[in-house]
GROMACS .gro file of C-alpha atoms in nm:
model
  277
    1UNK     CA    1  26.144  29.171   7.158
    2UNK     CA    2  26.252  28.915   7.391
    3UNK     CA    3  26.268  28.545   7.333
    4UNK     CA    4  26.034  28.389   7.517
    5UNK     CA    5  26.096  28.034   7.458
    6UNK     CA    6  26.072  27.938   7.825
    7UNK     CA    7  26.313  27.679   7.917
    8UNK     CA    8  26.209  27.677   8.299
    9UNK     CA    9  25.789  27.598   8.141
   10UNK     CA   10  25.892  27.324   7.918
   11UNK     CA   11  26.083  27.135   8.151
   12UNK     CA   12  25.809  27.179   8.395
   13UNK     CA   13  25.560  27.078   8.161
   14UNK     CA   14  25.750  26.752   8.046
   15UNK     CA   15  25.771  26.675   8.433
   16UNK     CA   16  25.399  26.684   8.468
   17UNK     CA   17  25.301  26.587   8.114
   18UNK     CA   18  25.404  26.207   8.277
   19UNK     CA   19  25.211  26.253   8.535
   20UNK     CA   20  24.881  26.360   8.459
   21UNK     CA   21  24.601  26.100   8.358
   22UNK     CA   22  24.394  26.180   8.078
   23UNK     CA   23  23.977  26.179   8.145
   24UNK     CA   24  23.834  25.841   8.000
   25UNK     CA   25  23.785  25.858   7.655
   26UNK     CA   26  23.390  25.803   7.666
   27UNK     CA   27  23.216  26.108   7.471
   28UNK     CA   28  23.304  26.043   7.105
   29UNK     CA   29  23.410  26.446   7.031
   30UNK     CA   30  23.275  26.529   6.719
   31UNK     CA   31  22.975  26.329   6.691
   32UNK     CA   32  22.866  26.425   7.030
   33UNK     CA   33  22.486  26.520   7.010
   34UNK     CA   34  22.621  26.869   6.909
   35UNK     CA   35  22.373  27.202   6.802
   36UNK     CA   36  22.360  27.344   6.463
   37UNK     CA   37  22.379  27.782   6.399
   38UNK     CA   38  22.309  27.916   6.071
   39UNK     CA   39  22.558  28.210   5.915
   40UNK     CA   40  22.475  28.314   5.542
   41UNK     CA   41  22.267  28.034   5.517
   42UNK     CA   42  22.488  27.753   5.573
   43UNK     CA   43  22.473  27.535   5.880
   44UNK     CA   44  22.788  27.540   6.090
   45UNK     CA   45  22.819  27.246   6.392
   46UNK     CA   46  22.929  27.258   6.728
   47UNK     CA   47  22.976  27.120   7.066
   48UNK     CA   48  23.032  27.274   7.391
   49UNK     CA   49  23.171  27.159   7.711
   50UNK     CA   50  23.256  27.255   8.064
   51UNK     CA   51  23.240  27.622   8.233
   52UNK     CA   52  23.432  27.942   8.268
   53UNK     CA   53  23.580  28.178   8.040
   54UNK     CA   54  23.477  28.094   7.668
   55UNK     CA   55  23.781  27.922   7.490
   56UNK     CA   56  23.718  27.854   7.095
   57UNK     CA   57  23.899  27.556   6.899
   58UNK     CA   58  23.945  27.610   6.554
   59UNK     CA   59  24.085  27.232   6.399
   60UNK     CA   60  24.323  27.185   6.103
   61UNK     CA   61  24.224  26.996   5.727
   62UNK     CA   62  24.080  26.803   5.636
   63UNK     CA   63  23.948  26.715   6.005
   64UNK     CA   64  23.675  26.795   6.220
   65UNK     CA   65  23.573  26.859   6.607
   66UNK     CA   66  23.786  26.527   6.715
   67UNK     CA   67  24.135  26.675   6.581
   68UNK     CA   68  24.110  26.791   7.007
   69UNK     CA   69  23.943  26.535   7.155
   70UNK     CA   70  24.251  26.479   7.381
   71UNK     CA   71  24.259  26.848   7.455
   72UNK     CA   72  23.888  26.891   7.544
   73UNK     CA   73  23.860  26.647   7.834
   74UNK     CA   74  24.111  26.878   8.069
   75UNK     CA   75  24.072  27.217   7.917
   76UNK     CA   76  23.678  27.182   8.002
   77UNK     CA   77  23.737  27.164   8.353
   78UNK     CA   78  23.858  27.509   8.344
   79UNK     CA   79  23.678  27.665   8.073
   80UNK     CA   80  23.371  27.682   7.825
   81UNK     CA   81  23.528  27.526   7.534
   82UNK     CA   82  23.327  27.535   7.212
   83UNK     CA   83  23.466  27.332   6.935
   84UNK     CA   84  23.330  27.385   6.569
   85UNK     CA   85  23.343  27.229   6.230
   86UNK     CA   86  23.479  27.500   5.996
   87UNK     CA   87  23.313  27.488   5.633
   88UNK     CA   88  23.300  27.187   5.439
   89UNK     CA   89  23.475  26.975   5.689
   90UNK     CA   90  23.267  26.769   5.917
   91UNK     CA   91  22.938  26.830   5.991
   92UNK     CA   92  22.900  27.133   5.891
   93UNK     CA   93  22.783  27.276   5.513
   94UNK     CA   94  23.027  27.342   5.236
   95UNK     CA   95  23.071  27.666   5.117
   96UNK     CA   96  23.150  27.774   4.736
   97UNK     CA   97  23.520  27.814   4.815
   98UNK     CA   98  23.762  27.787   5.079
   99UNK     CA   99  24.026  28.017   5.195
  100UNK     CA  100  24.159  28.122   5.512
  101UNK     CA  101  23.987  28.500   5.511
  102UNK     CA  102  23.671  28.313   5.466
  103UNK     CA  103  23.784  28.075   5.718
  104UNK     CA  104  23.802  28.351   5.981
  105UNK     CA  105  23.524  28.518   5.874
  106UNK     CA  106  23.336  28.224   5.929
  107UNK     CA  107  23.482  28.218   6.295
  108UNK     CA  108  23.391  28.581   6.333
  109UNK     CA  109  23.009  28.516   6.252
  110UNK     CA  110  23.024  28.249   6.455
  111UNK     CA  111  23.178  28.407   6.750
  112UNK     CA  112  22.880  28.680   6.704
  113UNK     CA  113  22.586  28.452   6.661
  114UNK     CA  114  22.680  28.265   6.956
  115UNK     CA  115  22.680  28.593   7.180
  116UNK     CA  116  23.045  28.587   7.244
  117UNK     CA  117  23.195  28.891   7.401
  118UNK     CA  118  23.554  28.778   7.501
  119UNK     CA  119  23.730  28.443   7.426
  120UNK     CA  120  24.026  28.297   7.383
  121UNK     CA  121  24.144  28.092   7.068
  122UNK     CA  122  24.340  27.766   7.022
  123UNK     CA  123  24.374  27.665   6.646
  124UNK     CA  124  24.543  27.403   6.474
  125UNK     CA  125  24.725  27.385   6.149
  126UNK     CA  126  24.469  27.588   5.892
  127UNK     CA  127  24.298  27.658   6.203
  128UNK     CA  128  24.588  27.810   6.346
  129UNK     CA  129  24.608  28.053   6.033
  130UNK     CA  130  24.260  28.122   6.070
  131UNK     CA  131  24.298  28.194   6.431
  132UNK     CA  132  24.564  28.464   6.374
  133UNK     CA  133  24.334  28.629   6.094
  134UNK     CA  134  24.094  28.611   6.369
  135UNK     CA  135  24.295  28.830   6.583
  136UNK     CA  136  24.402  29.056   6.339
  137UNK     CA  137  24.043  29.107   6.257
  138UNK     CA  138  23.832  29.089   6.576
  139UNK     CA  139  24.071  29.251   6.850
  140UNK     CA  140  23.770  29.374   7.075
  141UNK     CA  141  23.655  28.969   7.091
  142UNK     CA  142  23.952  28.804   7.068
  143UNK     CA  143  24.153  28.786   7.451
  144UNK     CA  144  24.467  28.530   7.357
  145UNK     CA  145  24.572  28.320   7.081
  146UNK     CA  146  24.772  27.959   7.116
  147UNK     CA  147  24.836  27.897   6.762
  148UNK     CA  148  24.998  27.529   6.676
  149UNK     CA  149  25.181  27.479   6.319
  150UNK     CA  150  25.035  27.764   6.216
  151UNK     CA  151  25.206  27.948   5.861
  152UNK     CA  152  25.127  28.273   5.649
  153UNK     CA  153  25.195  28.174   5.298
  154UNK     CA  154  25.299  27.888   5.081
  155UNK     CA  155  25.610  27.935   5.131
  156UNK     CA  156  25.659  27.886   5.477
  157UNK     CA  157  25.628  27.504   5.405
  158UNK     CA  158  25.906  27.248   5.352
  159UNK     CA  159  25.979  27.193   4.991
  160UNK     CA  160  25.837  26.836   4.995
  161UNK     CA  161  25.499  26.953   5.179
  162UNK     CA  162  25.462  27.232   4.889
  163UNK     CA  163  25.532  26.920   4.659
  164UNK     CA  164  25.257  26.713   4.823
  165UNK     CA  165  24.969  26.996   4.804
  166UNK     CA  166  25.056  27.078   4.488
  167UNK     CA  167  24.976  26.756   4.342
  168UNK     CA  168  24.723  26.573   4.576
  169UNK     CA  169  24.410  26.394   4.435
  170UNK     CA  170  24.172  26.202   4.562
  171UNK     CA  171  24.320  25.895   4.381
  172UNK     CA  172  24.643  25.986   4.586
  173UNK     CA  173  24.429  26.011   4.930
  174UNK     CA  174  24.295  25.690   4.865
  175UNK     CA  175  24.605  25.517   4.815
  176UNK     CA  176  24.847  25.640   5.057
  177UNK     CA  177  24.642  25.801   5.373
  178UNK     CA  178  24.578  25.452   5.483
  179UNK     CA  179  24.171  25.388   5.454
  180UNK     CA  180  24.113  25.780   5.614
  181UNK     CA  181  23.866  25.863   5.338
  182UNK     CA  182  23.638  25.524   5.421
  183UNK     CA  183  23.629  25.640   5.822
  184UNK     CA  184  23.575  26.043   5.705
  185UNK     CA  185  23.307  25.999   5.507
  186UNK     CA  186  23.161  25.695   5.766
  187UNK     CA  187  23.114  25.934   6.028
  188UNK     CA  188  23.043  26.263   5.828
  189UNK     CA  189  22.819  26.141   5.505
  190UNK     CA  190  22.693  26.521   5.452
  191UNK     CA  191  23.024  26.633   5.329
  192UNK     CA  192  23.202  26.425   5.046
  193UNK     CA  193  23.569  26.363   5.125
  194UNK     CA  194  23.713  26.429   4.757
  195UNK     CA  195  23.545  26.753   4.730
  196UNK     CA  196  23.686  26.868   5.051
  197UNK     CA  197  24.047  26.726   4.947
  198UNK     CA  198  24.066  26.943   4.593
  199UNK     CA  199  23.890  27.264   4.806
  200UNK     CA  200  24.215  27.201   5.051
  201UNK     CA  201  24.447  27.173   4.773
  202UNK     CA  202  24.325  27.502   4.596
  203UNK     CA  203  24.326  27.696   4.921
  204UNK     CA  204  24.674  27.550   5.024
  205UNK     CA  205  24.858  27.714   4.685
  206UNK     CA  206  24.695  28.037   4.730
  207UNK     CA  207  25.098  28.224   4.778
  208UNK     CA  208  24.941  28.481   5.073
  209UNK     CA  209  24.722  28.387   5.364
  210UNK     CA  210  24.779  28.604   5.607
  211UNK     CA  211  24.962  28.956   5.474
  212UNK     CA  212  25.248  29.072   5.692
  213UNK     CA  213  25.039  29.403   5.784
  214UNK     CA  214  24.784  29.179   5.946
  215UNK     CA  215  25.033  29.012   6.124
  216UNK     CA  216  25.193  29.325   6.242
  217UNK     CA  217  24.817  29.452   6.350
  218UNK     CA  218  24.747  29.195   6.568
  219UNK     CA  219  24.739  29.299   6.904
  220UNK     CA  220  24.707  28.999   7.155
  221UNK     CA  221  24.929  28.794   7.306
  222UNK     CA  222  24.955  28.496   7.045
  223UNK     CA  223  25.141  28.166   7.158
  224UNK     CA  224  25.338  28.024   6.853
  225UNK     CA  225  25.385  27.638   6.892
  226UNK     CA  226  25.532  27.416   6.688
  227UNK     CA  227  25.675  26.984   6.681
  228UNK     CA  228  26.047  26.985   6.616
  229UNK     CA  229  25.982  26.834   6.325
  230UNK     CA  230  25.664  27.016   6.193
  231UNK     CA  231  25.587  27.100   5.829
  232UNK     CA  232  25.745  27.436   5.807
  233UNK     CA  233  26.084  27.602   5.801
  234UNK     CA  234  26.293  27.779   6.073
  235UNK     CA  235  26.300  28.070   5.830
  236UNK     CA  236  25.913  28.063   5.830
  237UNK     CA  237  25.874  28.013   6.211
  238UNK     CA  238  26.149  28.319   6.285
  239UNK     CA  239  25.961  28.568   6.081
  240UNK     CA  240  25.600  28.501   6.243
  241UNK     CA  241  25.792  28.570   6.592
  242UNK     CA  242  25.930  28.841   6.511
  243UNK     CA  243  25.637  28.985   6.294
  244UNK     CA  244  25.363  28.942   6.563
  245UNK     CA  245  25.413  29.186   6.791
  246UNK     CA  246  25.319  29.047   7.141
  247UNK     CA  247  25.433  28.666   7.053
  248UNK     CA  248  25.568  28.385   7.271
  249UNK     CA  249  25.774  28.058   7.089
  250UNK     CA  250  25.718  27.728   7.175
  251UNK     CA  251  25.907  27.396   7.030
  252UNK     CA  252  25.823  27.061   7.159
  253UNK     CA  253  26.073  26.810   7.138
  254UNK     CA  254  26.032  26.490   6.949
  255UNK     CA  255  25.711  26.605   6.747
  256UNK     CA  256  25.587  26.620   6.442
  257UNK     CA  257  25.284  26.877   6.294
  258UNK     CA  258  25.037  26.603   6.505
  259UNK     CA  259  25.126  26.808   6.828
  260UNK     CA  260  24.740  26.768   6.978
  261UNK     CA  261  24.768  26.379   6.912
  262UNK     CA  262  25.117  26.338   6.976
  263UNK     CA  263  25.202  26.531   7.302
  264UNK     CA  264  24.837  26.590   7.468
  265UNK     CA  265  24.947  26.618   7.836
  266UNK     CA  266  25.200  26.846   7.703
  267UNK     CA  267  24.976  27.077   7.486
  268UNK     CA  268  24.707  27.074   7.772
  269UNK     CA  269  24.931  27.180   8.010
  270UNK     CA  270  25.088  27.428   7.821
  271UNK     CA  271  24.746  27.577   7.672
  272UNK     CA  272  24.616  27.647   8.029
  273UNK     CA  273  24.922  27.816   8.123
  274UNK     CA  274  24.956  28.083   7.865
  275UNK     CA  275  24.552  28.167   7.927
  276UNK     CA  276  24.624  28.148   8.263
  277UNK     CA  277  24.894  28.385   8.311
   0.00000   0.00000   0.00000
């Protein structure tokens, strides 16, 4: 396998990445007048924007729809993007237990219910693990995967982010993450914030999410990006490369695991090139 870490893309992407105005910030993305589906009796939410081919974002934890609201604004000029709450987070129901197999098979109900035939996938951080169990999983649905910080196991995290999931509390959360829990549970009152934090935590120090068979199965082209100074190792990062079969690298400079946040222009641009290729 070649590396694909594209030199010539990135610099072309920083170029434009200055360049390119973001839409006006007016639709508040995840509280959006959004539909509800039902799958095994829980109620899952969504929103949907723009036209074309069918593009679903899967967001990271504990978060909701608005982890992309700087991504939605440009890639819904070119596509349908549909954005959903995964379980427990948001405004959608809580299930008995999280884990990233239930994760996707959440997704894969979804994807289903909502008559999906082909699509594309961009997930975040647990949504980016989700998203490769996804395509593992569901190869007649799924078309391409852009994955950012996404990991396999427990151990593909820095020592100190092991440290931190391994002993998070609520009591922690409220302390250090800066008033988050008052603003989570102000716009999403159906789901209580210290529930979802300890479902996190036990899902986090599961040791396997994603087996290295399933990696090895999947069989679309998967985008691996990652901040320069994300959560995980280089060790981690190498071995998903070279596992996946059909896998690209990304690294953008001067970011952290925040990459949707931090670099959206960047992330945007680089999104709609890799589906549009």
């Amino acid at each position: 396998m070649s590396f694909k870490l594209n030199v010539f893309l990135m610099v072309l992407i920083l170029a434009q990445a200055f360049t390119m105005p973001l839409r006006s910030q007016q639709i508040i993305y995840g509280s959006n007048n959004g539909k509800y589906v039902e799958l095994s009796g829980k109620s899952v939410y969504y929103e949907e924007y723009g036209s074309g081919d069918t593009v679903l974002l899967l967001h990271g934890g504990p978060g909701s729809i608005a982890q992309f609201s700087k991504l939605i604004p440009e890639l819904s000029k070119n596509y349908t993007v549909i954005a959903m709450d995964t379980p427990g987070h948001g405004r959608s129901d809580r299930v008995n237990k999280l884990s990233y197999q239930i994760l996707a098979e959440n997704a894969s109900k979804f994807i289903d219910k909502m008559g999906i035939k082909k699509c594309h996938v961009v997930g975040w951080s647990d949504g980016a693990t989700t998203g490769l169990l996804l395509a593992a999983n569901r190869p007649d649905v799924i078309s391409k995967v852009f994955v950012s910080g996404g990991f396999a196991n427990i151990d593909g995290f820095t020592n100190e982010e092991k440290n931190f999931w391994s002993t998070i509390t609520p009591e922690i959360v409220e302390k250090s993450w800066g008033g988050w829990h008052l603003e989570y549970q102000r716009l999403y009152p159906e789901n209580d914030w210290k529930t979802l934090i300890l479902d996190l935590r036990g899902m986090i120090n599961d040791e396997i999410y994603i087996t290295e068979k399933k990696l090895e199965s999947i069989t679309c082209k998967v985008l691996l990006a990652y901040g320069d100074n994300d959560l995980f190792t280089l060790e981690h990062i190498g071995y998903l490369f070279k596992t996946i079969p059909d896998s690209e690298l990304m690294i953008f400079p001067g970011t952290s695991h925040s990459t949707f946040e931090e670099q959206p222009e960047m992330m945007s641009l680089a999104v709609q090139n890799f589906f549009g290729k």
